[in-house]
Coordinates of N, CA and C and ligand atoms in Angstrom, one line a residue:
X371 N -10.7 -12.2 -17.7 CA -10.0 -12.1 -16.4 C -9.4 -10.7 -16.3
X372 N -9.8 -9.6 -15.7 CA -9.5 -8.1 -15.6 C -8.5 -8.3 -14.6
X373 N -7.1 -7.8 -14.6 CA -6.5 -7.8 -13.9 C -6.0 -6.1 -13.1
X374 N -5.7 -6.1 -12.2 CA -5.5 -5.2 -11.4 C -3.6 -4.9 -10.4
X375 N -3.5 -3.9 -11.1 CA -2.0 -4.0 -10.1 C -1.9 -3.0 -9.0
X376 N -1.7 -3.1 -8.1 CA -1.5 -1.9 -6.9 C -0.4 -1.5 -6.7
X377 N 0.5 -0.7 -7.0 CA 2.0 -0.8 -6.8 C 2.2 0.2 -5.3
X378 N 3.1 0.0 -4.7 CA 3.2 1.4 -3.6 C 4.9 0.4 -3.0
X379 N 4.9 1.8 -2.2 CA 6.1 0.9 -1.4 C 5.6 0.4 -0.2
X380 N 4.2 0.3 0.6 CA 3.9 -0.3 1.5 C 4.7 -0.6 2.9
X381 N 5.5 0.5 3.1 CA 6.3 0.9 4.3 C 5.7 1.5 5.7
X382 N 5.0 0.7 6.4 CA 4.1 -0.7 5.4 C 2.6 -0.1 5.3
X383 N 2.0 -1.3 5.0 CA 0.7 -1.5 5.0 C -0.3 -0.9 6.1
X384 N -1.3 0.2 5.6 CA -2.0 0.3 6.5 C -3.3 0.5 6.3
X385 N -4.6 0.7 7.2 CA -5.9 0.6 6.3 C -6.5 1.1 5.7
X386 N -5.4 2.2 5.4 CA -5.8 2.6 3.7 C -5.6 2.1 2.8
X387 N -4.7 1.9 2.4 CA -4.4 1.0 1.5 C -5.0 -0.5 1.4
X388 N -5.4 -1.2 2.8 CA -6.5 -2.2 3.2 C -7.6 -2.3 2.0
X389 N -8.3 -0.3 2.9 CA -9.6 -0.1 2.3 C -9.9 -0.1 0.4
X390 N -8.5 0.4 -0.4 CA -8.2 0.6 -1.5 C -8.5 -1.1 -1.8
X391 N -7.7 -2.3 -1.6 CA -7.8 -2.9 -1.9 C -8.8 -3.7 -2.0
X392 N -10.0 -3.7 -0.6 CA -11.0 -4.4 -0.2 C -11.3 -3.9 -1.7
X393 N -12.1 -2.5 -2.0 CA -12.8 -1.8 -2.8 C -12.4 -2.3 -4.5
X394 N -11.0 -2.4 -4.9 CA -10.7 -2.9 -6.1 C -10.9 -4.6 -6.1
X395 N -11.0 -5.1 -5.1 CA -11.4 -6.7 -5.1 C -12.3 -6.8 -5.6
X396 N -13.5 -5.9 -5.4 CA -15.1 -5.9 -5.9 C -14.9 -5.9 -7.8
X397 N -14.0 -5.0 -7.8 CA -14.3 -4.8 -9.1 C -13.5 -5.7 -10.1
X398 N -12.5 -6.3 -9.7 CA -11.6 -6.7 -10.8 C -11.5 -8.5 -10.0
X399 N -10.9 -9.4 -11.4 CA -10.9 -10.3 -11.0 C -9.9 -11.1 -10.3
X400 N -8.7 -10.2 -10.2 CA -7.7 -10.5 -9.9 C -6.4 -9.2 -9.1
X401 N -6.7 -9.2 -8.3 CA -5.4 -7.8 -8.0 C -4.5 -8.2 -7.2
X402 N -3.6 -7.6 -7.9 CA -1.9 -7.6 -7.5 C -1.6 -6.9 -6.2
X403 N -1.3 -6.9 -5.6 CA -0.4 -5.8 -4.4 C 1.1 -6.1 -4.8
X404 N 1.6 -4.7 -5.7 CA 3.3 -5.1 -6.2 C 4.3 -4.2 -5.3
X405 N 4.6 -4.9 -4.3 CA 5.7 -3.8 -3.5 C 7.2 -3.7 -4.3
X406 N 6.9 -2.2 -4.2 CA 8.4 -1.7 -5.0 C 9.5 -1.6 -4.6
X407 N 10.7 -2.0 -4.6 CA 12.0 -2.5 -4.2 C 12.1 -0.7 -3.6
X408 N 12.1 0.6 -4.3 CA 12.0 1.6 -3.7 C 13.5 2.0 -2.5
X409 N 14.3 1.6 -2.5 CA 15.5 1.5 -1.6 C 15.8 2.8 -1.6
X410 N 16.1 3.7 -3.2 CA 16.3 5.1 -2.4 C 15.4 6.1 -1.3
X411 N 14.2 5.1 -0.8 CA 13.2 5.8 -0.2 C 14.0 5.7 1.3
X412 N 14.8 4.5 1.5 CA 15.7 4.2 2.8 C 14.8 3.3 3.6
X413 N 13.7 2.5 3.2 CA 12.4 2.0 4.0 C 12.5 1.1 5.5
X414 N 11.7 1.8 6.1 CA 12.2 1.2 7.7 C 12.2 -0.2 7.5
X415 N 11.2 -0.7 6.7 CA 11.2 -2.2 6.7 C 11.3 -3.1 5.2
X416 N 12.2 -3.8 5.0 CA 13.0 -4.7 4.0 C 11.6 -4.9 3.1
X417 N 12.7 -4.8 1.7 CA 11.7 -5.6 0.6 C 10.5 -6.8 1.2
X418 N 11.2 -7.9 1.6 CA 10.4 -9.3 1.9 C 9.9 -8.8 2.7
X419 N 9.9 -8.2 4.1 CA 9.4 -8.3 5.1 C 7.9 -7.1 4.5
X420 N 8.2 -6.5 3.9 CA 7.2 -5.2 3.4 C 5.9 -6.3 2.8
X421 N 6.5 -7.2 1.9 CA 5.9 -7.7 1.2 C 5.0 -9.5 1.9
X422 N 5.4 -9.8 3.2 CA 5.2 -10.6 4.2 C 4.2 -9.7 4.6
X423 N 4.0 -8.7 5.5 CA 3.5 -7.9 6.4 C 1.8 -8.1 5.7
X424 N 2.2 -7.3 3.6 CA 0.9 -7.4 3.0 C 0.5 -8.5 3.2
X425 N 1.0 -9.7 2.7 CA 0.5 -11.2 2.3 C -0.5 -11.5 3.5
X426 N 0.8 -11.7 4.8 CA -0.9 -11.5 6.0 C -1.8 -10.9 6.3
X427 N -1.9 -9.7 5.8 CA -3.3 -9.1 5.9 C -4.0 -9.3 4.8
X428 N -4.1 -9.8 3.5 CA -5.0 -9.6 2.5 C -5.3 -11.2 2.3
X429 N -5.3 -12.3 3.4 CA -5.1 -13.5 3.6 C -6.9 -14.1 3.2
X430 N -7.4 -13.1 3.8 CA -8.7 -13.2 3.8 C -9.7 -12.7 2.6
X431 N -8.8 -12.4 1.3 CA -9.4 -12.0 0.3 C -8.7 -12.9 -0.5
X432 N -9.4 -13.8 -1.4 CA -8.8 -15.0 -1.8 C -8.3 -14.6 -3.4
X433 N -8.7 -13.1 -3.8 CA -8.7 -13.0 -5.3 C -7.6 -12.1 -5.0
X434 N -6.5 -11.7 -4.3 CA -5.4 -11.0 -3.8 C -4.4 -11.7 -3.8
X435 N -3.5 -11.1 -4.5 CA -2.0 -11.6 -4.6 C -0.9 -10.8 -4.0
X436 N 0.1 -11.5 -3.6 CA 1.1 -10.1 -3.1 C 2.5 -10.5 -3.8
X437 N 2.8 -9.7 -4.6 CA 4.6 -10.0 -5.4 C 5.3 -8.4 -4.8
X438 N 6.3 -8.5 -5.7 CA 7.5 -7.2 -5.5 C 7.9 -7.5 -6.6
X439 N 8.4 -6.0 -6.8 CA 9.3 -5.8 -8.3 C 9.9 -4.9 -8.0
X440 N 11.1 -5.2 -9.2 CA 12.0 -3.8 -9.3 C 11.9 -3.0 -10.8
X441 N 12.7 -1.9 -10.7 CA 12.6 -1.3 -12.5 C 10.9 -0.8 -12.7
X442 N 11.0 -0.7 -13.8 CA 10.0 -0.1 -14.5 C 8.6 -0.5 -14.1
X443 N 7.3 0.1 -13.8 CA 6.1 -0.9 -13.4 C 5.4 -1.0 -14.2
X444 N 5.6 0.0 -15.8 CA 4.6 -0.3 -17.1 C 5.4 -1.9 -17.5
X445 N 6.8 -2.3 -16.9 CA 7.2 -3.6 -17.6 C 6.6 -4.6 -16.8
X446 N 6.5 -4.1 -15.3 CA 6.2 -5.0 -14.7 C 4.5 -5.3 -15.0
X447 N 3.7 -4.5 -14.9 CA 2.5 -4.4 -15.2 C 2.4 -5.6 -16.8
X448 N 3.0 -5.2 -17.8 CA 3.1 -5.9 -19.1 C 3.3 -7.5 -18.4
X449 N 4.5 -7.3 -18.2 CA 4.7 -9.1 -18.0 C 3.9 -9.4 -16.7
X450 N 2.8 -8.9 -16.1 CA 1.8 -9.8 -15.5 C 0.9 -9.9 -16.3
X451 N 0.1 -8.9 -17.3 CA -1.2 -9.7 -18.2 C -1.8 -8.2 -17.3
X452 N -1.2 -7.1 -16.5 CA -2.3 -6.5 -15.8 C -3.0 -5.7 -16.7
X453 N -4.7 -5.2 -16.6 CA -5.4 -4.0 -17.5 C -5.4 -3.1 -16.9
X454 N -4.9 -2.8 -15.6 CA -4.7 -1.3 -14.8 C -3.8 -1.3 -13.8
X455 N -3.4 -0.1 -13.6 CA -3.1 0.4 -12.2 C -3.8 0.7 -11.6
X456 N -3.2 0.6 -10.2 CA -4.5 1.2 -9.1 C -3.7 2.0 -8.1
X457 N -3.9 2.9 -7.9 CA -3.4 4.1 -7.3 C -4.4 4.7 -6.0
X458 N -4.1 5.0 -4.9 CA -5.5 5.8 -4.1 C -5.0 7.1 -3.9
X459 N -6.2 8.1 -4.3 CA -6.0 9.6 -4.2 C -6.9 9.8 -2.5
X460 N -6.1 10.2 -1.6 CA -6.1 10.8 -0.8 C -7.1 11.9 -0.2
X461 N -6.7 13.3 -1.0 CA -6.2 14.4 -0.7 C -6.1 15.1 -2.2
X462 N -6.1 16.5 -2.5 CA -5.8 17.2 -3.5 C -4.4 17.3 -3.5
X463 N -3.5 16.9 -2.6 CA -2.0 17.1 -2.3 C -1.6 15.8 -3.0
X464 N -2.3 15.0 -3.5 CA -2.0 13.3 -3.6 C -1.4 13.6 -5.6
X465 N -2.5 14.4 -5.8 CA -3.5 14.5 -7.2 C -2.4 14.9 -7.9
X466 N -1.2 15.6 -7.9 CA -0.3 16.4 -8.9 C 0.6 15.6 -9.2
X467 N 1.4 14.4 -7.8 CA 1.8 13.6 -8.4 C 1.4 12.3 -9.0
X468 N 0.4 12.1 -8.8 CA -0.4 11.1 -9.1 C -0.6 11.0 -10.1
X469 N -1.3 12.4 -10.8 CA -1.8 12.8 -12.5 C -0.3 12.7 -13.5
X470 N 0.8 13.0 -12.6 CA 2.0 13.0 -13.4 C 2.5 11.7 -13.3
X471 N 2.2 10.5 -12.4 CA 2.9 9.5 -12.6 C 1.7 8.8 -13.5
X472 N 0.8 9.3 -13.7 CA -0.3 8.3 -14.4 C 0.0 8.4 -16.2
X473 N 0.5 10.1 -16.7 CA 0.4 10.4 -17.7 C 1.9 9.7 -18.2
X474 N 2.9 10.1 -17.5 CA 3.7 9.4 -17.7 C 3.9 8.0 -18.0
X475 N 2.9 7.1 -17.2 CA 3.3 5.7 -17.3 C 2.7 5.2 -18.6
X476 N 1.3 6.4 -18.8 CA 0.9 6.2 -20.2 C 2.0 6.7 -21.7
X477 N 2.5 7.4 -21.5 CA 3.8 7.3 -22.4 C 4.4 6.6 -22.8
X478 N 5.2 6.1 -21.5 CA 6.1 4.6 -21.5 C 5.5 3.6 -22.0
X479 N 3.7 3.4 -21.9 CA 3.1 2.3 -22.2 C 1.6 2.8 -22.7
X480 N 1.0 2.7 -23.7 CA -0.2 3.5 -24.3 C -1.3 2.5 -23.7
X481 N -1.0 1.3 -23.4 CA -2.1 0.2 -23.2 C -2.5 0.0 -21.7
X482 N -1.8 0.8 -20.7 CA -1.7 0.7 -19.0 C -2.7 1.9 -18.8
X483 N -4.0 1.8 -18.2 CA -4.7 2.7 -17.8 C -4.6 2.5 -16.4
X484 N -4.6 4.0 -15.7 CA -4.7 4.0 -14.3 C -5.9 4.4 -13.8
X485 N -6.0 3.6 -12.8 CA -7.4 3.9 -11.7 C -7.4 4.5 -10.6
X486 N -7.7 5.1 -10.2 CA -7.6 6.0 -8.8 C -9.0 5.2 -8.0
X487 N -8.9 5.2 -6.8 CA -9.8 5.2 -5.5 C -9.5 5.8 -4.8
X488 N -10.9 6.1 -4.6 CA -10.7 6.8 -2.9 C -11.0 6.3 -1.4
X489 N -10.5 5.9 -0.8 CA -10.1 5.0 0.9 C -11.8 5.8 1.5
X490 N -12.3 5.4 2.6 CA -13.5 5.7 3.1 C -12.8 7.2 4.2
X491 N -13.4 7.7 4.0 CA -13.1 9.3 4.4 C -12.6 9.1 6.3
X492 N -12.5 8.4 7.0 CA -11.6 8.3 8.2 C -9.8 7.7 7.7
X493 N -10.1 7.3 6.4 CA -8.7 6.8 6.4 C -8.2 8.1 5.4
X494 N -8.1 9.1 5.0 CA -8.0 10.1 4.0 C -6.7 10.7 5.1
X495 N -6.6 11.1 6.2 CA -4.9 11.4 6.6 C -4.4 10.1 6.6
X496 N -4.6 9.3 7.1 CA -3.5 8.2 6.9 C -2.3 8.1 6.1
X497 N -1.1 7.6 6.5 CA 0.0 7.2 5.2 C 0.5 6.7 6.3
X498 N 1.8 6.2 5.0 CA 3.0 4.9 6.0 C 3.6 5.9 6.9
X499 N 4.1 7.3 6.2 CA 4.9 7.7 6.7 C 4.4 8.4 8.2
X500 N 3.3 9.0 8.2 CA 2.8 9.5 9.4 C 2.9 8.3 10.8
X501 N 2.3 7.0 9.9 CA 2.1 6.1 10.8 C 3.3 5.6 11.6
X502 N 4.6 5.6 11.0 CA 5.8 5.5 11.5 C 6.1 5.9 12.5
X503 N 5.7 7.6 11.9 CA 6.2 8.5 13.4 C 5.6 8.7 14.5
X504 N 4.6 8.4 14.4 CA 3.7 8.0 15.3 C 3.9 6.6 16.7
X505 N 4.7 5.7 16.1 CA 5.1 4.8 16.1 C 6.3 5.0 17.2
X506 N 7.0 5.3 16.1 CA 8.4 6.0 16.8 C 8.2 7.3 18.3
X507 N 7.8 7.7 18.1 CA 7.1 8.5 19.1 C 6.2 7.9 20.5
X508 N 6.5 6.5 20.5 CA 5.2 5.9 21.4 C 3.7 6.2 21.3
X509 N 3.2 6.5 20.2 CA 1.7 6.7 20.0 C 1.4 5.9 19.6
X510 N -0.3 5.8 20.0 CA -0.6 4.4 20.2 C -1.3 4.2 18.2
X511 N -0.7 2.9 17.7 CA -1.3 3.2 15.7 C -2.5 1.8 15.8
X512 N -2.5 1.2 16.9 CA -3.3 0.0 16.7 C -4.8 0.3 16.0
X513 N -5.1 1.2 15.8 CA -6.3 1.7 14.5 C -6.4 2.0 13.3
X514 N -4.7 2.2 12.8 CA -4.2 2.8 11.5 C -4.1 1.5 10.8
X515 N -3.4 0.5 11.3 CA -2.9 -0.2 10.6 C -3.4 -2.0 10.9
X516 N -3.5 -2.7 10.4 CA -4.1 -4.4 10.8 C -2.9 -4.8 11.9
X517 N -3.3 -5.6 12.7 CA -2.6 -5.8 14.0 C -1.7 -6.3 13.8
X518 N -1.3 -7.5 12.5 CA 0.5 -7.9 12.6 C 1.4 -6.7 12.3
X519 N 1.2 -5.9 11.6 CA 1.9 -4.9 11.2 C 1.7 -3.9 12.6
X520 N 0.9 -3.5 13.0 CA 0.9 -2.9 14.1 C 2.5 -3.5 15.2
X521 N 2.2 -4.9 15.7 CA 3.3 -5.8 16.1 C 4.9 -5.7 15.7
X522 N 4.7 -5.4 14.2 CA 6.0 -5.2 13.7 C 6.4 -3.9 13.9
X523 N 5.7 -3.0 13.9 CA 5.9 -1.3 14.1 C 6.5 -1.6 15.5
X524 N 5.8 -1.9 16.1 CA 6.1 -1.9 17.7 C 7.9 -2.2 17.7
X525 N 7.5 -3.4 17.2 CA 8.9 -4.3 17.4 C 10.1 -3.1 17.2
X526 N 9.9 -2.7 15.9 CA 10.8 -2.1 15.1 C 11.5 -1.1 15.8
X527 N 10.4 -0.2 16.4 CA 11.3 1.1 16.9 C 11.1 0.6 18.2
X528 N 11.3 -0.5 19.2 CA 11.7 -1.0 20.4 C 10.5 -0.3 21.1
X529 N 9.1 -0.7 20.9 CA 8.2 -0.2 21.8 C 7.2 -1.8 22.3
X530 N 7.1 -2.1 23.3 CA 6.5 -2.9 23.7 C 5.0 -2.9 23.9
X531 N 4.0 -3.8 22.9 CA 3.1 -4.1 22.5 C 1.9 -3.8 24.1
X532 N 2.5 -4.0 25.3 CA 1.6 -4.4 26.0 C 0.9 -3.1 26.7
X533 N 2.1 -1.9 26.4 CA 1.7 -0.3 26.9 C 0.8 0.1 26.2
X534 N -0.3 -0.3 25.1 CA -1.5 0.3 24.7 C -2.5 -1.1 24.6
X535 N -1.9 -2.1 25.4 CA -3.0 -3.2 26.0 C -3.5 -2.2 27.1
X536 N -2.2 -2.6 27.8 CA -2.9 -1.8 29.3 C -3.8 -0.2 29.2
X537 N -3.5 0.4 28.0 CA -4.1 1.8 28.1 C -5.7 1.7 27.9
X538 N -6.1 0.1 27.2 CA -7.1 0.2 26.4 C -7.9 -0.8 28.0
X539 N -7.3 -1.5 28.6 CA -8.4 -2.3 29.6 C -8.7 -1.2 30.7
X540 N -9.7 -1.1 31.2 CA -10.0 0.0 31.9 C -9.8 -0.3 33.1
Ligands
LIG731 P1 4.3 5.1 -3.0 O1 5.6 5.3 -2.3 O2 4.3 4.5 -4.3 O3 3.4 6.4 -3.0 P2 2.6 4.1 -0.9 O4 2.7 2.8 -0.2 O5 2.9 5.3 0.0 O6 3.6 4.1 -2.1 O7 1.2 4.3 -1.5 C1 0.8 3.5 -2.6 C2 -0.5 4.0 -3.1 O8 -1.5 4.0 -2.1 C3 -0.5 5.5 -3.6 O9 -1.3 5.7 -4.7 C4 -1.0 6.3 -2.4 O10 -1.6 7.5 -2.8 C5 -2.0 5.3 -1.9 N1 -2.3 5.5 -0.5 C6 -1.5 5.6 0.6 N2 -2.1 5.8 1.7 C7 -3.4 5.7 1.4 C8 -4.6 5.9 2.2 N3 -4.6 6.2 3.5 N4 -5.8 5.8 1.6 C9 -5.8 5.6 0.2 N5 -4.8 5.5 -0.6 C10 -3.6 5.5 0.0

């Protein structure tokens, strides 16, 4: 049973990180989505609700699990039984800290190999954080991100769901 962890702060969820997932389902028998408590990040949206938002979208991949942790992820990784991390590289801008959280984690833990993927090349600008502002801004994200979370975006920064209904019926 190859197990797989995905850690991120998922602030929130979007289809890159989707695409990352769909792609490690293939491979492994079992993968985690572990949202990170991450609080000095200031996250527009709460532990639970971060970790809600995933669970309904990956509803439809039956070998997906969705937890949260706090502290260390080589401990967390250990006390699940996982054989990797899974990380998605982006971008060459992704790659510096990525290679340094990967070498590191192998420090802390000699037995935790990390995996990199790469998202299908329309999701390569994507991130939470872009998508936010976007968000916040009244621009329309219903492409970036699976539609509950899209809903909660809306909600969040007080934008009403139905101004990029109407933009989209002709
Ligand atoms: P963190 O705060 O740990 O970087 P994120 O939720 O931003 O958490 O990202 C989690 C992981 O997913 C990171 O490895 C990040 O590089 C990757 N990732 C984020 N957005 C995308 C995307 N659009 N395509 C592929 N991987 C992504």
């Amino acid at each position: 049973m190859r197990v797989a962890i995905y850690p991120g702060s998922f602030d929130p969820l979007t289809n890159g990180h989707l695409d990352v997932i769909q792609r490690a389902a293939k491979l492994f028998d079992r993968v985690i989505v572990a949202v990170a408590e991450n609080e000095e990040k200031s996250p527009l949206f709460s532990l639970e609700e971060r970790k809600r938002l995933v669970e309904e979208s990956v509803l439809h991949i039956p070998i997906v699990e969705t937890d949260s942790f706090r502290g260390l992820l080589v401990d967390y990784v250990e006390r699940r039984g996982g054989h990797a991390i899974l990380r998605g590289l982006r971008a060459v801008s992704d790659f510096e800290f990525e290679f340094q959280l990967a070498l590191m984690n192998r420090k802390l833990n000699e037995r935790v190999e990390t995996i990199f993927m790469m998202p299908r090349d329309t999701y390569t600008f994507l991130s939470s954080r872009i998508v936010k502002e976007i968000a916040r801004l009244g621009g329309d994200i219903t492409s970036f991100v699976p539609q509950n979370v899209a809903l909660a975006l809306m909600d969040r920064v007080g934008i009403s769901p139905k101004i990029h209904q109407k933009e989209s019926t002709p």
